[in-house]
Coordinates of C-alpha atoms in Angstrom, one line a residue:
Chain A
M24 CA 205.8 -41.5 154.6
T25 CA 202.2 -41.7 155.6
T26 CA 201.1 -44.1 152.6
T27 CA 202.9 -47.1 153.1
D28 CA 202.2 -48.9 156.3
I29 CA 198.3 -49.3 156.1
P30 CA 196.8 -52.2 154.2
R31 CA 194.3 -51.8 151.5
P32 CA 190.8 -52.9 152.4
A33 CA 191.2 -56.1 150.4
D34 CA 194.3 -56.9 152.7
V35 CA 192.5 -56.3 155.9
G36 CA 189.7 -58.7 154.9
S37 CA 192.1 -61.5 153.9
R38 CA 194.2 -61.1 157.1
R39 CA 191.0 -61.2 159.1
S40 CA 189.8 -64.5 157.8
V41 CA 193.1 -65.9 158.5
S42 CA 193.2 -64.6 162.2
R43 CA 189.7 -66.4 162.7
K44 CA 191.6 -69.7 162.3
R45 CA 193.8 -68.9 165.2
P46 CA 193.8 -71.9 167.6
R47 CA 191.7 -71.3 170.7
R48 CA 193.5 -70.8 174.0
T49 CA 192.4 -73.2 176.8
A50 CA 188.7 -73.4 177.7
T51 CA 188.7 -71.5 181.0
G52 CA 191.3 -68.9 180.3
G53 CA 189.8 -68.1 177.0
L54 CA 186.3 -67.5 178.7
R55 CA 187.6 -65.5 181.2
Q56 CA 189.6 -63.3 178.8
A57 CA 186.4 -63.1 176.7
V58 CA 184.2 -62.0 179.5
S59 CA 186.7 -59.3 180.8
A60 CA 187.5 -58.0 177.2
T61 CA 183.8 -57.8 176.2
T62 CA 182.9 -56.0 179.5
L63 CA 185.8 -53.5 179.0
L64 CA 184.9 -53.0 175.3
W65 CA 181.2 -52.2 176.3
I66 CA 182.0 -50.1 179.4
M67 CA 183.9 -47.9 177.1
A68 CA 181.2 -48.0 174.3
C69 CA 178.6 -46.8 176.7
L70 CA 181.1 -44.1 177.9
Y71 CA 181.4 -42.8 174.3
G72 CA 177.8 -43.3 173.3
F73 CA 176.1 -41.9 176.4
P74 CA 177.0 -37.9 175.8
V75 CA 175.4 -38.4 172.4
L76 CA 172.3 -40.3 173.8
W77 CA 171.8 -37.7 176.6
F78 CA 172.2 -34.8 174.3
I79 CA 169.5 -36.4 171.8
L80 CA 167.3 -37.3 174.6
S81 CA 167.6 -33.8 176.1
S82 CA 166.7 -32.1 172.7
L83 CA 163.3 -34.1 172.9
K84 CA 162.3 -32.5 176.3
P85 CA 160.0 -29.5 176.2
S86 CA 162.0 -26.4 177.3
S87 CA 160.2 -26.4 180.7
D88 CA 161.7 -29.9 181.5
L89 CA 165.3 -29.0 180.5
F90 CA 166.4 -27.9 183.9
S91 CA 163.7 -29.6 186.2
Y92 CA 165.1 -31.7 189.0
P93 CA 165.6 -34.5 189.4
L94 CA 167.1 -34.9 186.0
T95 CA 165.7 -37.8 183.8
L96 CA 167.2 -39.5 181.2
V97 CA 164.1 -40.3 179.2
P98 CA 161.8 -37.3 178.6
H99 CA 158.5 -37.6 180.1
N100 CA 156.5 -35.8 177.3
P101 CA 158.7 -36.0 174.3
T102 CA 158.3 -33.0 172.0
L103 CA 159.8 -31.9 168.8
S104 CA 159.2 -28.4 169.8
G105 CA 163.0 -27.5 170.3
F106 CA 163.5 -28.6 166.6
K107 CA 160.7 -26.6 165.4
A108 CA 162.0 -23.5 167.4
A109 CA 165.6 -24.0 166.1
W110 CA 164.3 -24.4 162.5
D111 CA 162.2 -21.3 162.6
S112 CA 164.6 -19.0 164.5
A113 CA 167.5 -17.0 163.0
N114 CA 167.1 -18.2 159.5
F115 CA 168.1 -21.7 160.3
S116 CA 166.6 -23.3 157.4
Q117 CA 168.5 -20.8 155.2
Y118 CA 171.6 -21.8 156.8
F119 CA 170.9 -25.5 156.3
I120 CA 170.4 -24.8 152.6
N121 CA 173.7 -22.8 152.4
T122 CA 175.8 -25.5 154.0
A123 CA 174.3 -28.1 151.7
I124 CA 175.1 -26.1 148.7
V125 CA 178.7 -25.4 149.9
C126 CA 179.2 -29.1 150.7
V127 CA 177.9 -30.6 147.6
V128 CA 179.6 -28.3 145.3
T129 CA 183.0 -28.5 147.2
T130 CA 182.8 -32.2 147.3
I131 CA 182.2 -32.8 143.6
L132 CA 185.0 -30.4 142.8
T133 CA 187.2 -32.1 145.2
V134 CA 186.5 -35.5 143.9
G135 CA 186.9 -34.5 140.4
V136 CA 190.2 -32.5 140.8
S137 CA 191.8 -35.0 143.1
C138 CA 190.9 -37.9 140.7
C139 CA 192.6 -36.0 137.7
T140 CA 195.7 -35.0 139.9
G141 CA 195.9 -38.5 141.6
Y142 CA 195.8 -40.4 138.0
A143 CA 198.7 -38.0 136.7
L144 CA 200.8 -38.5 139.6
A145 CA 200.4 -42.3 139.4
K146 CA 200.5 -42.8 135.6
Y147 CA 202.8 -40.3 134.2
D148 CA 206.5 -40.0 134.9
N149 CA 207.8 -36.2 134.3
K150 CA 210.2 -34.3 136.5
W151 CA 207.7 -31.5 137.0
L152 CA 205.0 -33.9 138.1
K153 CA 207.3 -35.1 140.8
F154 CA 207.8 -31.5 141.7
F155 CA 204.3 -30.8 142.0
F156 CA 203.9 -34.0 144.2
I157 CA 206.2 -32.6 146.7
C158 CA 204.3 -29.2 146.5
I159 CA 201.3 -30.9 147.5
L160 CA 203.1 -32.6 150.3
A161 CA 204.0 -29.2 151.5
T162 CA 200.5 -28.1 151.8
T163 CA 200.2 -30.7 154.6
M164 CA 203.0 -29.1 156.5
L165 CA 201.4 -25.6 156.4
P166 CA 198.0 -25.9 157.8
S167 CA 195.4 -23.3 156.6
E168 CA 194.7 -22.1 160.1
V169 CA 198.4 -20.9 160.3
M170 CA 197.6 -18.8 157.1
L171 CA 194.4 -17.4 158.3
A172 CA 195.1 -13.6 157.7
P173 CA 197.2 -13.8 154.4
E174 CA 194.6 -16.2 152.7
F175 CA 191.6 -14.1 153.9
L176 CA 193.4 -11.1 152.0
V177 CA 194.2 -13.1 148.9
V178 CA 190.6 -14.3 148.6
R179 CA 189.4 -10.8 149.2
N180 CA 191.6 -9.4 146.6
L181 CA 190.1 -12.1 144.2
G182 CA 186.9 -10.5 144.9
L183 CA 185.5 -13.6 146.6
Y184 CA 184.9 -12.2 150.0
N185 CA 181.3 -12.7 151.2
S186 CA 180.7 -15.5 148.6
F187 CA 180.3 -19.0 148.6
A188 CA 183.0 -19.2 146.0
G189 CA 185.4 -17.9 148.7
I190 CA 184.6 -20.7 151.0
I191 CA 184.5 -23.5 148.0
L192 CA 187.6 -22.8 146.0
P193 CA 190.3 -22.7 148.6
A194 CA 189.0 -26.0 150.0
V195 CA 189.1 -28.0 146.7
L196 CA 192.9 -28.8 146.8
T197 CA 193.4 -31.6 149.4
A198 CA 196.5 -33.6 149.7
T199 CA 194.4 -36.4 151.2
G200 CA 192.4 -36.7 148.1
C201 CA 195.3 -36.7 145.8
F202 CA 197.1 -39.3 147.7
M203 CA 194.1 -41.5 147.8
F204 CA 193.7 -41.4 144.3
R205 CA 197.4 -41.8 143.5
Q206 CA 197.6 -44.8 145.6
F207 CA 194.5 -46.3 144.1
F208 CA 195.9 -45.7 140.5
L209 CA 199.3 -47.2 141.4
T210 CA 197.5 -50.4 141.9
V211 CA 196.0 -50.4 138.4
P212 CA 198.2 -52.3 136.1
D213 CA 200.3 -50.0 133.6
E214 CA 199.3 -52.9 130.9
L215 CA 195.8 -51.5 130.9
V216 CA 196.8 -48.1 129.9
E217 CA 199.4 -49.6 127.5
A218 CA 196.7 -51.8 125.9
A219 CA 194.3 -48.9 125.3
R220 CA 197.1 -46.6 123.8
I221 CA 197.8 -49.6 121.3
D222 CA 194.2 -49.5 120.3
G223 CA 194.4 -46.1 119.6
A224 CA 192.8 -44.4 122.5
R225 CA 193.7 -40.8 123.4
E226 CA 195.2 -40.2 126.6
L227 CA 192.3 -38.1 128.3
A228 CA 189.7 -40.7 126.8
I229 CA 191.9 -43.5 128.5
F230 CA 191.4 -41.6 131.8
A231 CA 187.8 -40.8 131.5
R232 CA 186.5 -44.0 129.9
I233 CA 188.6 -46.6 131.8
M234 CA 190.1 -45.1 134.7
V235 CA 187.4 -42.8 136.3
P236 CA 184.7 -45.8 136.3
L237 CA 187.5 -48.0 137.9
S238 CA 187.9 -45.4 140.8
R239 CA 184.3 -45.4 142.0
P240 CA 185.0 -46.8 145.6
I241 CA 187.8 -44.2 146.2
M242 CA 185.4 -41.5 144.8
L243 CA 182.7 -42.4 147.1
T244 CA 185.3 -42.4 150.2
L245 CA 186.7 -39.2 149.3
A246 CA 183.2 -37.7 149.0
I247 CA 182.1 -38.7 152.3
L248 CA 185.3 -37.4 154.0
S249 CA 185.1 -34.2 151.9
F250 CA 181.5 -33.8 152.8
Q251 CA 182.1 -34.2 156.5
W252 CA 185.1 -31.6 156.4
R253 CA 183.0 -28.9 154.9
W254 CA 179.8 -29.7 156.9
N255 CA 181.8 -29.2 160.0
D256 CA 183.8 -26.4 159.0
Y257 CA 183.7 -23.4 161.1
I258 CA 186.6 -20.9 161.1
W259 CA 186.8 -20.3 157.4
P260 CA 183.2 -19.6 156.9
L261 CA 183.2 -17.5 159.8
L262 CA 185.8 -15.4 158.2
M263 CA 184.6 -15.4 154.7
L264 CA 181.0 -14.5 155.4
N265 CA 179.4 -11.3 156.8
D266 CA 175.8 -11.7 155.4
P267 CA 173.8 -13.5 157.6
N268 CA 171.7 -14.9 154.7
K269 CA 174.9 -16.7 153.6
F270 CA 175.8 -18.2 157.0
T271 CA 176.3 -21.9 157.5
V272 CA 174.9 -24.2 160.1
Q273 CA 178.1 -24.1 162.3
I274 CA 178.0 -20.4 162.4
G275 CA 174.5 -20.5 163.2
I276 CA 175.1 -22.8 166.1
Q277 CA 177.8 -20.7 167.4
S278 CA 175.8 -17.6 167.3
I279 CA 173.3 -19.1 169.6
V280 CA 176.0 -20.3 172.0
G281 CA 177.4 -16.7 171.8
A282 CA 174.0 -15.0 172.8
Q283 CA 173.7 -13.2 176.3
N284 CA 171.4 -15.9 177.6
I285 CA 171.7 -19.2 175.9
N286 CA 168.3 -20.6 174.7
W287 CA 169.3 -24.2 175.4
S288 CA 166.0 -25.6 173.9
V289 CA 166.8 -23.9 170.6
L290 CA 170.7 -24.7 170.7
L291 CA 169.9 -28.4 171.4
G292 CA 167.5 -28.6 168.5
A293 CA 169.7 -26.7 166.2
S294 CA 172.7 -29.0 167.2
V295 CA 170.9 -32.3 166.8
I296 CA 169.4 -31.2 163.3
S297 CA 172.9 -30.4 162.3
M298 CA 174.4 -33.7 163.0
I299 CA 171.5 -35.7 161.4
P300 CA 172.9 -35.6 157.8
L301 CA 176.3 -36.7 158.5
I302 CA 175.2 -39.4 160.8
A303 CA 172.8 -40.5 158.2
I304 CA 175.4 -40.6 155.3
F305 CA 177.9 -42.4 157.6
L306 CA 175.6 -45.1 158.5
V307 CA 174.5 -45.7 154.9
F308 CA 178.1 -45.7 153.6
Q309 CA 179.9 -47.0 156.8
K310 CA 181.8 -50.0 155.3
Y311 CA 183.6 -47.6 152.9
V312 CA 184.6 -45.1 155.5
M313 CA 185.6 -48.1 157.9
G314 CA 187.7 -49.8 155.3
A315 CA 189.1 -46.6 153.9
D316 CA 192.8 -45.9 153.4
I317 CA 192.3 -42.7 155.3
N318 CA 196.0 -42.8 156.3
A319 CA 197.0 -41.1 153.2
G320 CA 197.8 -37.3 153.6
L321 CA 195.2 -36.9 156.5
K322 CA 194.5 -33.1 156.0
D323 CA 191.2 -31.4 155.3
Chain B
M7 CA 207.4 -43.9 142.4
T8 CA 211.0 -44.8 141.4
K9 CA 210.5 -48.0 143.3
R10 CA 207.4 -48.9 141.4
A11 CA 209.1 -48.1 138.0
S12 CA 211.7 -50.6 138.9
V13 CA 209.2 -53.4 139.7
V14 CA 207.5 -52.8 136.5
S15 CA 210.7 -53.2 134.4
V16 CA 211.5 -56.2 136.3
S17 CA 208.1 -57.9 135.8
S18 CA 207.1 -57.0 132.0
P19 CA 208.7 -58.8 129.3
S20 CA 209.5 -55.7 127.3
P21 CA 210.8 -52.6 129.1
P22 CA 208.0 -50.0 129.1
R23 CA 208.4 -47.0 126.9
R24 CA 209.5 -43.7 128.7
R25 CA 206.4 -42.1 129.5
S26 CA 207.7 -38.5 129.9
K27 CA 206.8 -38.2 126.3
Y28 CA 203.4 -37.3 127.5
T29 CA 203.1 -33.8 128.6
L30 CA 199.9 -32.3 127.3
A31 CA 197.6 -35.0 129.1
P32 CA 199.0 -34.8 132.6
L33 CA 199.4 -31.1 132.3
V34 CA 195.6 -30.8 131.7
L35 CA 194.8 -33.3 134.5
I36 CA 196.7 -31.4 137.2
A37 CA 195.9 -27.9 135.8
A38 CA 193.2 -27.1 138.2
N39 CA 195.2 -28.1 141.4
V40 CA 198.3 -26.1 140.1
V41 CA 196.1 -23.0 139.9
L42 CA 194.6 -23.7 143.0
F43 CA 197.8 -24.5 144.8
A44 CA 199.3 -21.1 143.3
L45 CA 196.3 -19.1 144.3
F46 CA 195.6 -20.3 147.8
F47 CA 198.9 -21.7 149.1
V48 CA 201.8 -19.9 147.4
W49 CA 200.3 -16.5 147.2
P50 CA 199.1 -16.4 150.8
A51 CA 202.4 -18.0 152.2
V52 CA 204.5 -15.2 150.3
I53 CA 202.3 -12.3 151.3
G54 CA 202.0 -13.6 154.8
L55 CA 205.7 -13.8 155.3
L56 CA 206.2 -10.2 153.7
Y57 CA 203.3 -8.7 155.8
S58 CA 204.9 -10.2 158.9
F59 CA 207.5 -7.6 158.6
T60 CA 205.1 -4.7 158.2
N61 CA 202.4 -2.9 160.3
Y62 CA 199.7 -3.7 157.6
T63 CA 196.3 -3.4 158.8
G64 CA 194.2 -4.9 156.1
V65 CA 193.6 -1.5 154.5
G66 CA 195.6 1.5 153.2
A67 CA 199.4 2.0 153.2
F68 CA 201.9 0.2 155.5
Q69 CA 205.3 0.4 156.4
W70 CA 208.2 -1.9 156.5
I71 CA 209.1 -2.3 160.1
G72 CA 211.5 -5.4 160.0
L73 CA 211.5 -7.6 162.8
D74 CA 209.5 -5.5 165.1
N75 CA 206.3 -7.7 165.0
Y76 CA 208.5 -10.6 166.3
Q77 CA 210.2 -8.6 169.0
N78 CA 206.8 -7.5 170.3
L79 CA 205.4 -10.9 170.0
F80 CA 208.0 -12.0 172.7
G81 CA 207.1 -9.1 174.8
D82 CA 203.4 -9.6 174.6
S83 CA 202.1 -11.4 177.6
T84 CA 198.8 -12.3 176.1
F85 CA 200.7 -14.0 173.2
Y86 CA 202.9 -16.1 175.9
D87 CA 199.8 -17.0 177.7
A88 CA 198.1 -18.4 174.7
L89 CA 201.2 -20.2 173.7
T90 CA 201.8 -21.9 177.1
R91 CA 198.1 -22.6 177.2
T92 CA 198.4 -24.2 173.7
L93 CA 201.3 -26.3 174.7
L94 CA 199.6 -27.4 177.8
Y95 CA 196.5 -28.4 175.9
T96 CA 198.7 -30.4 173.4
V97 CA 200.7 -32.2 176.3
L98 CA 197.6 -33.3 177.8
F99 CA 195.4 -34.2 174.7
V100 CA 198.0 -36.2 172.8
P101 CA 198.7 -38.7 175.3
L102 CA 195.2 -39.1 176.4
N103 CA 193.9 -39.5 172.8
F104 CA 196.6 -42.0 172.1
V105 CA 195.9 -44.4 175.1
V106 CA 192.2 -44.4 174.6
S107 CA 192.3 -44.8 171.0
L108 CA 194.7 -47.7 171.0
L109 CA 192.7 -49.3 173.9
A110 CA 189.4 -49.0 171.7
A111 CA 191.3 -50.3 168.7
N112 CA 192.6 -53.4 170.6
L113 CA 189.3 -54.3 172.2
V114 CA 187.4 -53.8 168.6
V115 CA 189.8 -56.1 166.9
S116 CA 190.1 -58.6 170.0
K117 CA 188.7 -62.0 169.3
H118 CA 187.7 -62.2 172.7
A119 CA 185.3 -59.1 172.8
K120 CA 181.8 -59.7 171.5
G121 CA 180.3 -56.7 169.5
G122 CA 183.4 -55.1 168.4
S123 CA 181.7 -54.1 165.0
V124 CA 178.9 -52.3 166.8
A125 CA 181.1 -50.6 169.2
R126 CA 183.4 -49.5 166.4
V127 CA 180.5 -47.5 165.2
I128 CA 179.8 -46.2 168.6
F129 CA 183.3 -45.0 168.9
F130 CA 183.3 -43.4 165.5
I131 CA 180.1 -41.4 165.9
P132 CA 181.7 -38.6 167.9
W133 CA 184.2 -37.8 165.2
L134 CA 181.3 -37.2 162.9
L135 CA 180.1 -34.3 164.9
S136 CA 181.3 -30.9 164.3
P137 CA 183.7 -29.4 166.7
I138 CA 181.1 -26.7 167.5
V139 CA 178.6 -29.5 168.3
V140 CA 181.2 -31.3 170.4
G141 CA 181.8 -28.1 172.1
V142 CA 177.9 -27.5 172.8
L143 CA 177.4 -31.1 173.8
W144 CA 180.1 -31.0 176.7
R145 CA 179.1 -27.6 177.8
W146 CA 175.7 -29.1 178.4
M147 CA 177.0 -32.1 180.2
F148 CA 179.4 -30.2 182.3
G149 CA 177.3 -26.9 183.1
E150 CA 177.9 -25.7 186.5
N151 CA 174.4 -25.3 187.6
F152 CA 172.3 -27.5 185.3
G153 CA 175.1 -30.1 183.8
L154 CA 174.4 -33.8 184.3
V155 CA 177.9 -34.4 185.6
N156 CA 177.3 -32.1 188.6
Y157 CA 173.9 -33.4 189.2
V158 CA 175.3 -36.8 189.4
I159 CA 178.4 -35.6 191.8
E160 CA 175.9 -34.0 193.8
K161 CA 173.7 -37.0 194.0
F162 CA 176.4 -39.1 195.4
G163 CA 177.0 -36.5 198.2
G164 CA 179.9 -34.5 196.5
D165 CA 180.0 -30.8 195.8
A166 CA 179.3 -29.0 192.5
V167 CA 182.7 -28.8 190.6
P168 CA 183.3 -25.5 189.0
W169 CA 183.7 -26.9 185.5
Q170 CA 183.3 -23.5 183.7
S171 CA 184.8 -20.8 186.2
N172 CA 188.0 -22.5 187.1
A173 CA 190.4 -22.2 184.1
D174 CA 192.2 -25.5 184.8
L175 CA 189.2 -27.6 185.1
S176 CA 187.7 -25.8 182.1
L177 CA 190.8 -26.9 180.1
L178 CA 190.5 -30.4 181.2
V179 CA 186.9 -30.6 180.0
V180 CA 188.0 -29.3 176.6
V181 CA 190.9 -32.0 176.6
M182 CA 188.4 -34.8 177.6
A183 CA 186.0 -33.4 174.7
A184 CA 188.5 -33.4 172.1
A185 CA 189.8 -36.8 173.1
W186 CA 186.3 -38.2 173.0
A187 CA 185.7 -36.5 169.6
W188 CA 189.1 -37.7 167.9
T189 CA 189.1 -41.3 169.3
G190 CA 187.0 -42.7 166.3
F191 CA 189.6 -41.4 163.8
T192 CA 192.7 -42.5 165.5
M193 CA 191.2 -45.9 166.3
L194 CA 190.8 -46.5 162.7
L195 CA 194.4 -45.9 162.1
F196 CA 195.4 -48.3 164.8
I197 CA 192.9 -51.0 163.9
A198 CA 194.4 -51.0 160.4
A199 CA 197.9 -51.2 161.8
I200 CA 197.1 -54.0 164.4
K201 CA 195.4 -56.2 161.6
N202 CA 198.6 -55.9 159.7
V203 CA 200.6 -57.5 162.5
P204 CA 201.4 -61.1 161.4
V205 CA 199.2 -63.6 163.3
S206 CA 202.3 -65.8 163.5
Y207 CA 204.0 -63.7 166.0
Y208 CA 200.9 -64.1 168.4
E209 CA 200.8 -67.7 167.8
A210 CA 204.5 -68.2 168.7
A211 CA 204.2 -65.8 171.7
S212 CA 201.3 -67.7 173.0
L213 CA 203.0 -71.2 172.6
D214 CA 205.8 -69.6 174.7
G215 CA 203.2 -68.9 177.3
A216 CA 203.0 -64.8 176.9
G217 CA 199.7 -63.6 178.4
P218 CA 197.7 -60.8 176.6
W219 CA 199.5 -58.1 178.4
R220 CA 203.0 -59.4 177.7
Q221 CA 201.9 -60.0 173.8
F222 CA 200.6 -56.5 173.8
F223 CA 203.8 -54.7 174.9
S224 CA 206.1 -57.1 173.1
I225 CA 204.5 -57.8 169.8
T226 CA 201.6 -55.2 169.1
L227 CA 203.3 -52.0 170.3
P228 CA 206.4 -52.2 168.5
S229 CA 204.9 -53.6 165.4
I230 CA 202.6 -50.5 165.0
A231 CA 205.3 -48.2 166.0
P232 CA 205.2 -46.2 162.3
T233 CA 201.4 -45.7 162.9
S234 CA 202.0 -44.6 166.4
F235 CA 204.5 -42.1 165.2
I236 CA 202.0 -40.7 162.4
V237 CA 199.2 -40.5 165.2
I238 CA 201.3 -38.7 167.7
L239 CA 202.6 -36.1 164.9
L240 CA 199.1 -35.5 163.5
N241 CA 197.5 -35.1 166.8
T242 CA 200.2 -32.6 168.1
I243 CA 199.8 -30.7 165.0
N244 CA 195.9 -31.0 165.1
S245 CA 196.0 -29.8 168.9
M246 CA 198.3 -26.9 168.2
K247 CA 195.8 -25.4 166.0
E248 CA 192.6 -26.3 167.9
Y249 CA 190.0 -23.5 168.0
P250 CA 186.4 -24.2 167.3
V251 CA 185.7 -26.7 170.2
F252 CA 187.1 -24.1 172.7
V253 CA 184.9 -21.5 171.1
A254 CA 181.8 -23.4 171.6
L255 CA 182.7 -25.0 175.0
N256 CA 183.9 -21.9 176.9
N257 CA 184.9 -19.5 174.4
G258 CA 188.5 -19.4 175.7
G259 CA 187.1 -18.6 179.1
P260 CA 186.8 -17.9 182.0
G261 CA 187.9 -14.7 180.8
T262 CA 190.6 -15.0 178.5
S263 CA 192.6 -17.7 180.3
N264 CA 192.0 -20.4 177.8
N265 CA 192.6 -18.3 174.5
L266 CA 194.6 -20.5 172.3
L267 CA 197.0 -19.5 169.4
V268 CA 194.7 -19.7 166.6
Q269 CA 192.2 -17.6 168.7
Y270 CA 195.0 -15.1 169.4
I271 CA 195.7 -14.9 165.7
Y272 CA 191.9 -14.5 164.9
E273 CA 191.5 -11.8 167.5
T274 CA 194.6 -9.7 166.6
G275 CA 194.1 -10.0 162.9
F276 CA 190.6 -9.9 162.3
K277 CA 188.9 -8.1 165.4
R278 CA 191.8 -5.5 165.9
G279 CA 193.0 -5.4 162.3
Q280 CA 196.6 -6.2 162.8
I281 CA 197.1 -8.3 159.9
G282 CA 201.0 -7.8 160.2
Y283 CA 201.2 -8.7 163.6
A284 CA 198.8 -11.6 163.2
S285 CA 201.0 -12.9 160.3
A286 CA 204.0 -12.7 162.5
A287 CA 202.2 -14.9 165.2
S288 CA 201.1 -17.3 162.2
F289 CA 204.7 -17.6 161.3
V290 CA 205.8 -18.4 164.9
L291 CA 203.0 -21.0 165.0
M292 CA 204.3 -22.5 161.8
L293 CA 207.9 -22.7 163.0
I294 CA 206.6 -24.5 166.0
L295 CA 204.8 -27.0 163.9
M296 CA 207.7 -27.7 161.8
A297 CA 209.9 -27.9 164.6
V298 CA 207.6 -30.7 165.9
A299 CA 207.5 -32.3 162.7
I300 CA 211.3 -32.3 162.3
I301 CA 211.9 -33.5 165.9
Q302 CA 209.6 -36.4 165.5
L303 CA 211.0 -37.3 162.3
I304 CA 214.5 -37.5 163.8
V305 CA 213.3 -39.5 166.7
N306 CA 211.4 -41.8 164.4
R307 CA 214.6 -42.5 162.4
R308 CA 216.7 -43.3 165.4
V309 CA 214.1 -45.6 166.8
E310 CA 213.8 -47.4 163.3
N311 CA 217.5 -47.6 163.0
R312 CA 218.1 -49.1 166.3

């Protein structure tokens, strides 16, 4: 249902080049339309960009200037003291390392496992595979938030409470990842597999040597999505961890918000630090995310 | 899958060998996910359902109490408040997100608008921020005594607005924050759908003298109906289980007036140790989500068959 109506990146590109050739409208009407569309677009972009800009600029103000009237957009004496205070306070550097470990490990496992499952679903034709495909579909119907309490008990019974494994393992199976790889491997011609079989390659060798290298763009896209989900995850780590040395960044930020008197300087610094890695990754790999077939599955 | 198999059998000269003779390889490939599925989906779902009929507290013995939890839920005013607040949030968030995302997508792909690719990145960045950071950011903007928004309102001669202490305004701020944060993602879905509409439709319409609005309502909107359907479904489900933005923005406040369903489940299950009761609440939430999905599927089918 969710996988059919969005074009693959290649489609998008070719259609776009066609649309460029569309005949121009009459000069004056076209100009007026261009001016109004551009104006509207940029008014909207400013509305969307401004909160982030204001937030980042505020984090550069010394704490004494945060509430001084009149409010100024650009800090008079920009300082990194808020960031330093955040980094030094409450083990924030430890939270950062914890989150990085969780994200990297989960992402590697998610990409690997999804790639295997997606390939099996696309290239083999067994009844029980189809059944398992329906099982994966079912996980999108029953979101994990709905099963917080029982899932907590299961993870506790497995002896994973208060460990990174308790955060990582339940997150590895993602319908989105399996769908993305399945869709990709469906586009790889079966003849390629058949030819390798005739040459005497074993099944798993075909997968590892031919298919895995082919799927690099999908791997990268899923890796970015998975990293984002885990970096921003809040409720599950909150439930799983009670040792402050294992807290993730999001729990750390939330604990500053929950304090009796919010230390805004620390909070702004911590929040801005926490968003830097993701925005950096996104800006580097933007074209993959923007062209991605993220429509498939859509669940973290 | 079946559709694809038939395409292959038509296009290749010799019919492909039945691939079902391969058992070991696919089994090895899906093994990890099967184990994860059993451990973290089937098992919790089963014990969740069982516990919802008991008075289990997370430790020690428990008793089978039948439908008591479900009956108590519907007599529990806190649960009702959480449920109605969640529904209100959904009813506000879904249309707002739909409209602004569709507008953004149209402007970004419009050949008349300059700088679409830069604007697209700007629209997308809020989606990268974690819900916790989104909450902190909007709390910073909408602070009652120090926030930028009230400062601007007072500057123009207005009175400070009680964004935090008025329950309805407080909910409204969360709705705006969430719509802002989700626009980027929804917009990407719309962009893909809009680019997929055949250009010839627009050329024909434009020769017939249809203006941009007419073209939007007569061509774009009907053509992207399947995507619109998915967007509404996903956003409804996502907003029904929203929690972190509320925690960071107003912590379900003022007081408990904006506690939502997931927060209710969290509080009863983990803070008060009523696992059985919380499981029952979870299953009510699940039933609502499934009802939403089924209703939307039926509506979608009706629309497509028309």
